[in-house]
Each structure stands twice: as C-alpha cells, then as structure tokens.
Amino acid sequence: MARAAADDGTGRGGGRGWPLLAAVAVDSLGTGLYLPLSLLYFLRATDLDLATIGVLISVTTALTLPVPILVGRLVDRLGPRLVVAGGQALQGLGFLLYLTVSGAGSLVAAVLVTTVGMRVYWSSVFTLIADQADAEGALAKDDWFARTGMIRETGAGAGALLAGALLGLDSARVYDGLILGSALAYLVAALVVVLAVPSAPHAPPPAEGPSGHRALLRDRPYLALIGTCTIFALCSSFLALSLPVYVVQGLSGPDWVPGPLLALNTLLLATCTAALTRFVRRRCTRARAMAWAGGLWALWCAASAAAALLPSGALVPFLVAVVVCYTAAEMIYGPASNALAADAAPAGSRGTYLAAFQYSFAGANILAPSLFGLLFSQNRLLPWLAVGLLAALGAALMPRLERRLPPERRAAERVGGPRGAVPEGAA
C-alpha cells in the first residue's frame, strides 16, 4: 500500500528518474552538436574526397554490427548501468580522436571507437530504462520510453541548432570546438550515469535452462517481433531520408519547404509524445497501438503519393498535414514497441533480447537508403507504394503476433519472477 501511494503508475512518483533523464539530455546534446558536422569535418581535416570518406565510414560502421550480440550478454551478467556509461565514455573518447584525424588510418580509428561506443550505448540503454521503470512501477515503461524519447529529440535539436548557428562562422576553431563539445557531452553523461543514476534490480541469467542467445533463438514469437519491427523501423527512418528529395525533385516544390517540415516533426516529437502515449495506452494494448501506427504510416504513404496530384498552391498545407500524420505514428510506435520488447523478454535475458531488438533499427537504416534510391530512380511514386504496403503488412501482423507474446498484464510484472507469473497485487 505504501508503494502504491508513492507511485502514481506513470513512473513519476519516486523522483529517482531525473539523473537518467539528465544523462539522456546531455548525451543527445552531444549527438546534435555533431550531426551537422559529420562529413564536413573530415573534408576539412583530411585531403580525402567525399566518396572515399563515405566508403571508409560505411565499411567501418559495418564492422561494428556484431557488437550488440556481445553487449547483450554483458548486460545480463553485469547489469546495464555501467555498460551504458562505458558506451558513452567510448563515444567521448572517439570524438577526442576526431581531433587527431589527418588521413584514412586515423579516420577509421576514430570512427571505429565512436561507432563501437554508439552500439554499446544503444544496446544497453533500453534495458537501463526498463529496469528503472520496473523500480518505480511496472506500468511506467511506456511513459519512461516516451519521456526519454522526448528528451532525446529536444537535446539533439538544441545541439543541431547551436551547431548550425556556429558553423555560419566558417572557422576551423569552430569545427574543433564543436567536436570537443560533443566529446565532453558524452563524458559528462557517462559520469552522471555512474555517479547519480540509482541502481535498479536486474535479474541475473538463470542458473539452469536456456538463457541469453540460446533462449532468444528458440523464442520464435520474439524473433517475429524483431522482424515485424524492422518493417516499422523502415517506415520510421523514411521521412528524413525521402522528404527533401521528394518535395524538391518529385513534386517540384520550393527548396525551403523540407527544413520547416522536418523541424515540425522534431517539435511534435519533443513536446507531445508522452501525452499521446498515455492517451493511447489507456485505450489499447501495445501491440494494437503498434498496429495503429502501421496504419497511420500506410496513410502517410498514400497521402504522400497523392501530393503529386495537387496544385502548387495547396502543396505546402497538405504536406504539413502529411508530416503530422507521420509524426503521430512515430510517437505512438516508439514507446509502445520499446515497452513491448522489454516486457516480452525473460527477466534474466532482457539485455540479450533488447540488444537483439536493436537490429530491427540497424537493418532498417541499412536498407532504407538503397530502397528509396532504387525505387525513386524508377518512378517517384514507387517508394510510397512499397513502404505503404510494408506498413500495412506490419499493421496486419501485430494482432496475430500479440496472441503469441506473453500477455501484457503479466509480462509487465515479470521482473524477479518466472516467465508469465503474476506477483501479488498485480491488476
């Protein structure tokens, strides 16, 4: 009863969550500071051409794809907190190495350290968030993931705006200063996680029976969840990739339109995600919410294709509505999918399961550029047809998959108990 009075079921009752939220904010600020620089910095620091830099970064990034497999097991054994801090520290070290880049070898070394740190961080931070949510009330996961997502958008947006303003000075010192700022942001975030984020109960792997990767490979419903979420992650990554090219080249729209539309997307994600998540969570299960998101993405694709039929005067207002539709799907999908993935994993293998879940995003990020490029070069409407059909497929699969995953009300309270057990006091 005392616990119920202290926690309102949203994860805000204990007041212990601010250090993790602060660490996410600082970490995201570092990401935002670097985003406008990415390729520009290497063009300034080396004599390499853009094509060579792109190939070196792509190959180095591909080499880090096995990292989540190892990180997940490490999280299960050590807990996620120190692993998250280690990932942030590696990213900070990698950005410090950026300051020493002068050629191909030093570029590869800096990108390798930074990307390994990024993989370590993203393969462990969702387990840390889920464990913190469990410590404050199991029903808090959706709200936790929504709030951390909002903070990431706010931090990254603020960092990108600051970097964009400073880059107008066109000074080598500004470039080095922004890289140093990114490095310090990651290192400060790591210190906050180590020193201020409270430890939360984390179930160790079971002494007997399959766990970790062996359990995951036998868990067909969870593997199906990863596959279905790869479809949704492809939808989620498509806006920033496709919108500028489609508006300017496919619709012959004004060059200034994509920037404000992408800013609108970021603003809505940073301000409305938690409220929409709570609204949807009261009315349907997570799997059903993900199906609704898939339906909205399918509608977004259909509307984007229909924009080709509009007169030029109606194009901009219509695209605003289209972006709002896309963003609503993203706000619904993100927290629901992360919370479902966390609760559908056995407590002793949560680190491994959530690290494997990150491959849905990695696969989508690898596939999306080539899919859009190949289809758009054939016909401007083909990308919307393909992605719309995939979104509809994902929406149709989720209700079927829901019946094979652990029931939500039991999965939400599983930490510390056997798979599927309902602790005393569960609703």
Coordinates of C-alpha atoms in Angstrom, one line a residue:
M1 CA 0.0 0.0 0.0
A2 CA 2.9 2.4 0.8
R3 CA 4.3 1.7 -2.6
A4 CA 1.0 2.4 -4.3
A5 CA 0.8 5.8 -2.5
A6 CA 4.3 6.7 -3.6
D7 CA 3.8 5.8 -7.2
D8 CA 1.0 7.0 -9.5
G9 CA 1.6 4.4 -12.1
T10 CA 3.3 6.7 -14.5
G11 CA 6.8 6.4 -13.2
R12 CA 6.9 9.9 -11.8
G13 CA 6.1 9.2 -8.2
G14 CA 9.5 8.2 -6.9
G15 CA 11.5 11.2 -8.1
R16 CA 14.5 9.0 -8.8
G17 CA 14.4 9.2 -12.5
W18 CA 15.9 12.7 -13.1
P19 CA 19.6 11.6 -13.2
L20 CA 18.9 9.2 -16.1
L21 CA 16.8 11.8 -17.9
A22 CA 19.6 14.3 -17.4
A23 CA 22.2 11.9 -18.8
V24 CA 20.0 11.3 -21.8
A25 CA 19.7 15.0 -22.4
V26 CA 23.4 15.7 -22.2
D27 CA 24.1 12.7 -24.4
S28 CA 21.6 13.9 -27.0
L29 CA 23.1 17.4 -27.0
G30 CA 26.4 15.8 -28.0
T31 CA 24.8 14.0 -30.8
G32 CA 23.1 17.2 -32.0
L33 CA 26.3 19.1 -31.9
Y34 CA 28.0 16.6 -34.2
L35 CA 25.1 15.9 -36.7
P36 CA 25.6 19.0 -38.9
L37 CA 29.4 18.3 -39.0
S38 CA 29.5 14.6 -39.8
L39 CA 31.2 14.6 -43.3
L40 CA 32.1 18.3 -43.3
Y41 CA 34.6 17.8 -40.5
F42 CA 36.5 15.0 -42.3
L43 CA 36.6 17.1 -45.5
R44 CA 38.3 19.9 -43.6
A45 CA 40.6 17.7 -41.6
T46 CA 41.9 15.4 -44.4
D47 CA 42.8 15.5 -48.1
L48 CA 40.3 12.7 -48.8
D49 CA 37.5 13.2 -51.2
L50 CA 33.8 12.8 -50.3
A51 CA 33.4 9.4 -52.0
T52 CA 36.4 7.9 -50.2
I53 CA 35.3 9.3 -46.8
G54 CA 31.8 7.8 -47.3
V55 CA 33.2 4.4 -48.2
L56 CA 35.5 4.4 -45.2
I57 CA 32.7 5.4 -42.8
S58 CA 30.3 2.8 -44.2
V59 CA 32.8 -0.1 -44.1
T60 CA 33.9 0.8 -40.5
T61 CA 30.3 1.1 -39.4
A62 CA 29.5 -2.3 -40.9
L63 CA 32.4 -3.9 -38.9
T64 CA 30.6 -2.9 -35.6
L65 CA 27.4 -4.8 -36.4
P66 CA 28.3 -7.8 -34.2
V67 CA 28.8 -5.6 -31.1
P68 CA 25.2 -5.8 -29.8
I69 CA 25.4 -9.6 -29.7
L70 CA 28.3 -9.3 -27.2
V71 CA 26.9 -6.4 -25.3
G72 CA 23.5 -8.0 -24.6
R73 CA 25.2 -10.9 -22.8
L74 CA 27.4 -8.5 -20.8
V75 CA 24.3 -6.5 -19.7
D76 CA 22.6 -9.7 -18.5
R77 CA 25.6 -10.5 -16.3
L78 CA 26.7 -7.1 -15.1
G79 CA 23.5 -5.0 -15.3
P80 CA 23.0 -2.2 -17.8
R81 CA 24.2 0.9 -15.8
L82 CA 28.0 0.6 -16.2
V83 CA 27.6 -0.7 -19.7
V84 CA 25.7 2.4 -20.7
A85 CA 28.3 4.6 -19.1
G86 CA 31.0 2.6 -20.9
G87 CA 29.3 3.2 -24.2
Q88 CA 29.1 6.9 -23.6
A89 CA 32.7 7.1 -22.5
L90 CA 33.8 5.3 -25.7
Q91 CA 31.9 7.8 -27.8
G92 CA 33.5 10.7 -25.9
L93 CA 37.0 9.1 -26.5
G94 CA 36.1 8.6 -30.1
F95 CA 35.3 12.3 -30.6
L96 CA 38.5 13.2 -28.9
L97 CA 40.3 11.1 -31.5
Y98 CA 38.5 13.0 -34.2
L99 CA 40.7 16.0 -33.3
T100 CA 43.7 13.9 -34.3
V101 CA 42.4 12.8 -37.7
S102 CA 44.7 13.6 -40.6
G103 CA 44.3 10.7 -43.1
A104 CA 42.5 7.4 -43.8
G105 CA 44.0 5.4 -40.9
S106 CA 43.3 7.9 -38.2
L107 CA 39.8 8.5 -39.6
V108 CA 39.0 4.8 -39.5
A109 CA 40.3 4.5 -35.9
A110 CA 38.2 7.5 -34.7
V111 CA 35.1 6.3 -36.4
L112 CA 35.6 2.7 -35.2
V113 CA 35.9 3.8 -31.5
T114 CA 32.9 6.2 -31.8
T115 CA 30.7 3.6 -33.5
V116 CA 31.5 0.8 -31.1
G117 CA 30.6 3.2 -28.3
M118 CA 27.3 4.0 -30.1
R119 CA 26.5 0.3 -30.5
V120 CA 27.3 -0.4 -26.8
Y121 CA 25.1 2.5 -25.7
W122 CA 22.1 1.7 -27.8
S123 CA 22.3 -2.0 -27.0
S124 CA 22.2 -1.3 -23.2
V125 CA 20.3 1.9 -22.6
F126 CA 16.8 0.5 -23.2
T127 CA 17.5 -2.2 -20.6
L128 CA 18.5 0.5 -18.1
I129 CA 15.4 2.5 -18.9
A130 CA 13.2 -0.7 -18.4
D131 CA 14.9 -1.6 -15.1
Q132 CA 14.4 2.0 -13.8
A133 CA 10.7 1.8 -14.9
D134 CA 10.3 -1.5 -13.0
A135 CA 11.8 0.0 -9.9
E136 CA 9.1 2.8 -10.0
G137 CA 6.1 0.7 -11.0
A138 CA 5.8 -1.7 -13.9
L139 CA 3.1 0.2 -15.7
A140 CA 5.6 3.1 -16.1
K141 CA 7.5 1.7 -19.1
D142 CA 5.5 3.4 -21.8
D143 CA 5.8 6.7 -20.1
W144 CA 9.5 6.3 -19.4
F145 CA 10.3 5.5 -23.0
A146 CA 8.1 8.4 -24.2
R147 CA 9.8 10.9 -21.9
T148 CA 13.3 9.7 -22.8
G149 CA 12.4 9.9 -26.5
M150 CA 11.2 13.5 -26.0
I151 CA 14.4 14.4 -24.2
R152 CA 16.5 12.9 -27.0
E153 CA 14.6 14.9 -29.6
T154 CA 15.0 18.1 -27.5
G155 CA 18.7 17.6 -26.8
A156 CA 19.6 16.6 -30.4
G157 CA 17.5 19.5 -31.8
A158 CA 19.1 22.1 -29.5
G159 CA 22.6 20.8 -30.3
A160 CA 21.9 20.8 -34.1
L161 CA 20.6 24.4 -33.9
L162 CA 23.6 25.6 -31.9
A163 CA 26.0 23.8 -34.3
G164 CA 24.2 25.2 -37.4
A165 CA 24.5 28.8 -36.0
L166 CA 28.2 28.4 -35.2
L167 CA 29.0 26.8 -38.5
G168 CA 28.0 30.1 -40.1
L169 CA 31.3 31.5 -38.8
D170 CA 33.2 29.1 -41.1
S171 CA 36.2 28.8 -38.8
A172 CA 38.4 25.8 -38.2
R173 CA 38.3 26.6 -34.5
V174 CA 34.5 26.3 -34.5
Y175 CA 34.7 22.8 -36.1
D176 CA 37.2 21.7 -33.4
G177 CA 35.2 23.4 -30.7
L178 CA 32.0 21.5 -31.7
I179 CA 33.8 18.2 -31.8
L180 CA 35.3 18.9 -28.4
G181 CA 31.9 19.9 -27.1
S182 CA 30.4 16.6 -28.3
A183 CA 33.2 14.6 -26.6
L184 CA 32.7 16.5 -23.3
A185 CA 28.9 15.9 -23.5
Y186 CA 29.3 12.2 -23.8
L187 CA 31.9 12.0 -21.0
V188 CA 29.7 14.2 -18.7
A189 CA 26.7 11.9 -19.5
A190 CA 28.8 8.9 -18.5
L191 CA 29.8 10.4 -15.2
V192 CA 26.1 11.2 -14.5
V193 CA 25.1 7.6 -15.1
V194 CA 27.9 6.3 -12.9
L195 CA 27.6 8.7 -10.0
A196 CA 23.9 9.7 -10.0
V197 CA 21.7 7.1 -11.7
P198 CA 20.4 4.8 -8.9
S199 CA 20.9 1.1 -9.1
A200 CA 17.8 -0.8 -10.0
P201 CA 17.1 -4.6 -9.6
H202 CA 18.3 -6.5 -12.6
A203 CA 17.6 -10.2 -12.7
P204 CA 20.7 -12.4 -13.5
P205 CA 20.6 -15.2 -16.0
P206 CA 19.0 -18.4 -14.6
A207 CA 21.4 -21.0 -13.2
E208 CA 19.7 -23.7 -15.2
G209 CA 17.9 -23.9 -18.5
P210 CA 18.5 -21.9 -21.7
S211 CA 19.2 -18.2 -21.4
G212 CA 20.7 -15.5 -23.5
H213 CA 21.2 -16.2 -27.1
R214 CA 20.1 -19.8 -26.8
A215 CA 16.8 -18.7 -25.3
L216 CA 16.4 -16.0 -27.9
L217 CA 16.9 -18.3 -30.9
R218 CA 14.2 -20.6 -29.6
D219 CA 11.8 -17.8 -28.9
R220 CA 10.0 -17.6 -32.3
P221 CA 7.4 -15.0 -31.2
Y222 CA 10.2 -12.6 -30.2
L223 CA 12.1 -13.2 -33.4
A224 CA 8.9 -12.5 -35.2
L225 CA 8.5 -9.3 -33.2
I226 CA 12.0 -8.2 -34.3
G227 CA 11.2 -8.9 -37.9
T228 CA 7.9 -7.0 -37.8
C229 CA 9.6 -4.1 -36.0
T230 CA 12.2 -4.0 -38.8
I231 CA 9.3 -3.1 -41.1
F232 CA 8.1 -0.4 -38.8
A233 CA 11.7 0.9 -38.3
L234 CA 11.9 1.2 -42.1
C235 CA 8.8 3.4 -42.0
S236 CA 10.3 5.5 -39.1
S237 CA 13.5 6.2 -40.9
F238 CA 12.0 7.2 -44.2
L239 CA 10.8 10.7 -43.5
A240 CA 14.2 12.5 -43.2
L241 CA 15.6 10.3 -46.0
S242 CA 12.9 10.9 -48.5
L243 CA 11.2 14.2 -47.8
P244 CA 13.8 16.6 -49.1
V245 CA 14.3 14.7 -52.4
Y246 CA 10.7 14.0 -53.0
V247 CA 9.5 17.6 -52.3
V248 CA 12.2 19.3 -54.4
Q249 CA 12.6 16.8 -57.2
G250 CA 9.5 14.7 -57.2
L251 CA 6.9 17.5 -56.6
S252 CA 8.9 20.5 -57.8
G253 CA 8.2 22.2 -54.5
P254 CA 10.1 25.1 -53.0
D255 CA 13.6 24.4 -51.7
W256 CA 12.8 25.9 -48.3
V257 CA 9.9 23.5 -47.5
P258 CA 11.7 20.4 -46.3
G259 CA 13.6 22.2 -43.4
P260 CA 10.5 23.6 -41.6
L261 CA 8.6 20.3 -42.2
L262 CA 11.4 18.3 -40.5
A263 CA 11.6 20.9 -37.7
L264 CA 7.8 20.4 -37.2
N265 CA 8.4 16.7 -36.9
T266 CA 11.1 17.2 -34.3
L267 CA 9.0 19.8 -32.3
L268 CA 6.0 17.5 -32.1
L269 CA 8.2 14.5 -31.0
A270 CA 9.8 16.6 -28.4
T271 CA 6.6 18.0 -26.9
C272 CA 3.7 15.6 -27.5
T273 CA 5.0 12.1 -27.3
A274 CA 4.3 11.4 -23.6
A275 CA 0.7 12.8 -23.8
L276 CA -0.2 10.8 -26.9
T277 CA 1.4 7.7 -25.4
R278 CA -0.7 8.0 -22.2
F279 CA -3.9 8.6 -24.3
V280 CA -3.3 5.5 -26.5
R281 CA -2.1 3.3 -23.6
R282 CA -5.4 3.8 -21.7
R283 CA -7.4 2.6 -24.8
C284 CA -5.5 -0.3 -26.3
T285 CA -2.6 -2.8 -25.8
R286 CA 0.9 -2.0 -27.0
A287 CA 0.6 -4.4 -29.9
R288 CA -2.7 -2.8 -31.0
A289 CA -1.0 0.7 -30.7
M290 CA 1.8 -0.5 -33.0
A291 CA -0.8 -1.8 -35.5
W292 CA -2.5 1.7 -35.4
A293 CA 0.9 3.3 -36.0
G294 CA 1.4 1.0 -39.0
G295 CA -2.0 2.1 -40.3
L296 CA -1.0 5.7 -39.9
W297 CA 2.2 5.1 -41.8
A298 CA 0.3 3.5 -44.6
L299 CA -2.0 6.5 -44.7
W300 CA 1.1 8.8 -44.8
C301 CA 2.5 6.9 -47.8
A302 CA -0.8 7.1 -49.6
A303 CA -1.1 10.9 -48.9
S304 CA 2.5 11.5 -49.9
A305 CA 1.8 9.8 -53.3
A306 CA -1.4 11.8 -53.7
A307 CA 0.5 15.1 -53.2
A308 CA 1.7 14.6 -56.8
L309 CA -1.9 15.4 -57.9
L310 CA -2.3 18.7 -56.1
P311 CA -1.9 22.2 -57.5
S312 CA 1.2 24.1 -56.3
G313 CA -0.8 26.4 -54.1
A314 CA -2.2 23.6 -51.9
L315 CA 1.1 21.6 -51.7
V316 CA 2.6 23.1 -48.5
P317 CA -0.5 23.0 -46.3
F318 CA -1.1 19.4 -47.4
L319 CA 2.5 18.4 -46.7
V320 CA 2.1 19.9 -43.2
A321 CA -0.9 17.5 -42.6
V322 CA 1.1 14.6 -44.1
V323 CA 4.0 15.2 -41.7
V324 CA 1.7 15.4 -38.7
C325 CA 0.2 12.0 -39.7
Y326 CA 3.7 10.5 -40.0
T327 CA 4.7 12.0 -36.6
A328 CA 1.7 10.7 -34.8
A329 CA 2.6 7.2 -36.0
E330 CA 6.2 7.7 -34.8
M331 CA 5.0 9.0 -31.4
I332 CA 2.7 6.0 -30.9
Y333 CA 5.1 3.4 -32.2
G334 CA 8.3 4.3 -30.4
P335 CA 7.3 3.9 -26.7
A336 CA 4.9 1.1 -27.4
S337 CA 7.5 -1.0 -29.3
N338 CA 10.3 -0.5 -26.7
A339 CA 8.0 -1.3 -23.8
L340 CA 6.6 -4.4 -25.5
A341 CA 10.1 -5.6 -26.4
A342 CA 11.3 -5.1 -22.8
D343 CA 8.3 -6.9 -21.3
A344 CA 8.3 -9.7 -23.8
A345 CA 11.8 -10.6 -22.8
P346 CA 12.5 -13.1 -19.9
A347 CA 13.9 -11.1 -16.9
G348 CA 17.2 -13.0 -16.9
S349 CA 17.9 -12.4 -20.6
R350 CA 16.5 -8.9 -21.0
G351 CA 19.9 -7.5 -22.0
T352 CA 20.4 -10.0 -24.8
Y353 CA 16.8 -9.7 -26.1
L354 CA 16.8 -5.9 -26.2
A355 CA 20.3 -5.8 -27.8
A356 CA 19.0 -8.1 -30.5
F357 CA 15.9 -5.9 -30.8
Q358 CA 18.2 -3.1 -31.9
Y359 CA 19.0 -5.0 -35.1
S360 CA 15.5 -4.0 -36.3
F361 CA 16.7 -0.4 -36.4
A362 CA 20.1 -1.3 -37.8
G363 CA 18.6 -3.4 -40.6
A364 CA 16.2 -0.6 -41.5
N365 CA 18.9 2.0 -41.6
I366 CA 21.0 -0.2 -43.9
L367 CA 18.0 -1.0 -46.2
A368 CA 16.2 2.4 -46.4
P369 CA 18.7 4.5 -48.4
S370 CA 19.1 1.8 -51.2
L371 CA 15.4 1.1 -51.3
F372 CA 14.5 4.7 -51.7
G373 CA 17.2 5.4 -54.2
L374 CA 16.4 2.4 -56.4
L375 CA 12.7 2.9 -56.4
F376 CA 12.7 6.7 -56.7
S377 CA 15.0 6.5 -59.7
Q378 CA 12.4 4.3 -61.5
N379 CA 9.3 6.3 -60.5
R380 CA 8.7 9.0 -57.9
L381 CA 5.7 7.1 -56.5
L382 CA 7.2 3.7 -56.2
P383 CA 8.9 4.3 -52.8
W384 CA 5.5 5.3 -51.3
L385 CA 3.8 2.2 -52.8
A386 CA 6.4 -0.1 -51.4
V387 CA 6.7 1.4 -47.9
G388 CA 2.9 1.8 -47.7
L389 CA 2.4 -1.9 -48.4
L390 CA 5.0 -2.8 -45.9
A391 CA 3.4 -0.6 -43.2
A392 CA 0.0 -2.3 -43.9
L393 CA 1.6 -5.7 -43.6
G394 CA 3.1 -4.8 -40.3
A395 CA -0.2 -3.5 -39.0
A396 CA -1.9 -6.7 -40.1
L397 CA 0.8 -8.9 -38.4
M398 CA 0.7 -7.2 -35.0
P399 CA -2.7 -8.5 -33.8
R400 CA -1.7 -12.0 -34.8
L401 CA 1.7 -11.7 -33.1
E402 CA 0.1 -10.3 -29.9
R403 CA -1.6 -13.7 -29.3
R404 CA 1.8 -15.4 -29.2
L405 CA 3.6 -13.0 -26.9
P406 CA 3.2 -13.0 -23.1
P407 CA 0.0 -11.3 -22.0
E408 CA 0.8 -7.7 -21.2
R409 CA -0.6 -7.5 -17.7
R410 CA 1.5 -10.5 -16.7
A411 CA 4.6 -9.5 -18.7
A412 CA 4.6 -6.1 -17.1
E413 CA 5.2 -7.5 -13.7
R414 CA 7.6 -10.3 -14.5
V415 CA 10.9 -9.0 -13.2
G416 CA 12.0 -11.1 -10.3
G417 CA 9.6 -13.9 -11.1
P418 CA 9.3 -16.8 -13.6
R419 CA 8.1 -16.1 -17.1
G420 CA 4.4 -15.5 -17.1
A421 CA 4.0 -15.3 -13.3
V422 CA 1.6 -12.8 -11.7
P423 CA 3.0 -11.3 -8.5
E424 CA 0.8 -10.5 -5.6
G425 CA -1.0 -7.2 -6.2
A426 CA -0.9 -7.3 -10.0
A427 CA -4.0 -5.9 -11.7

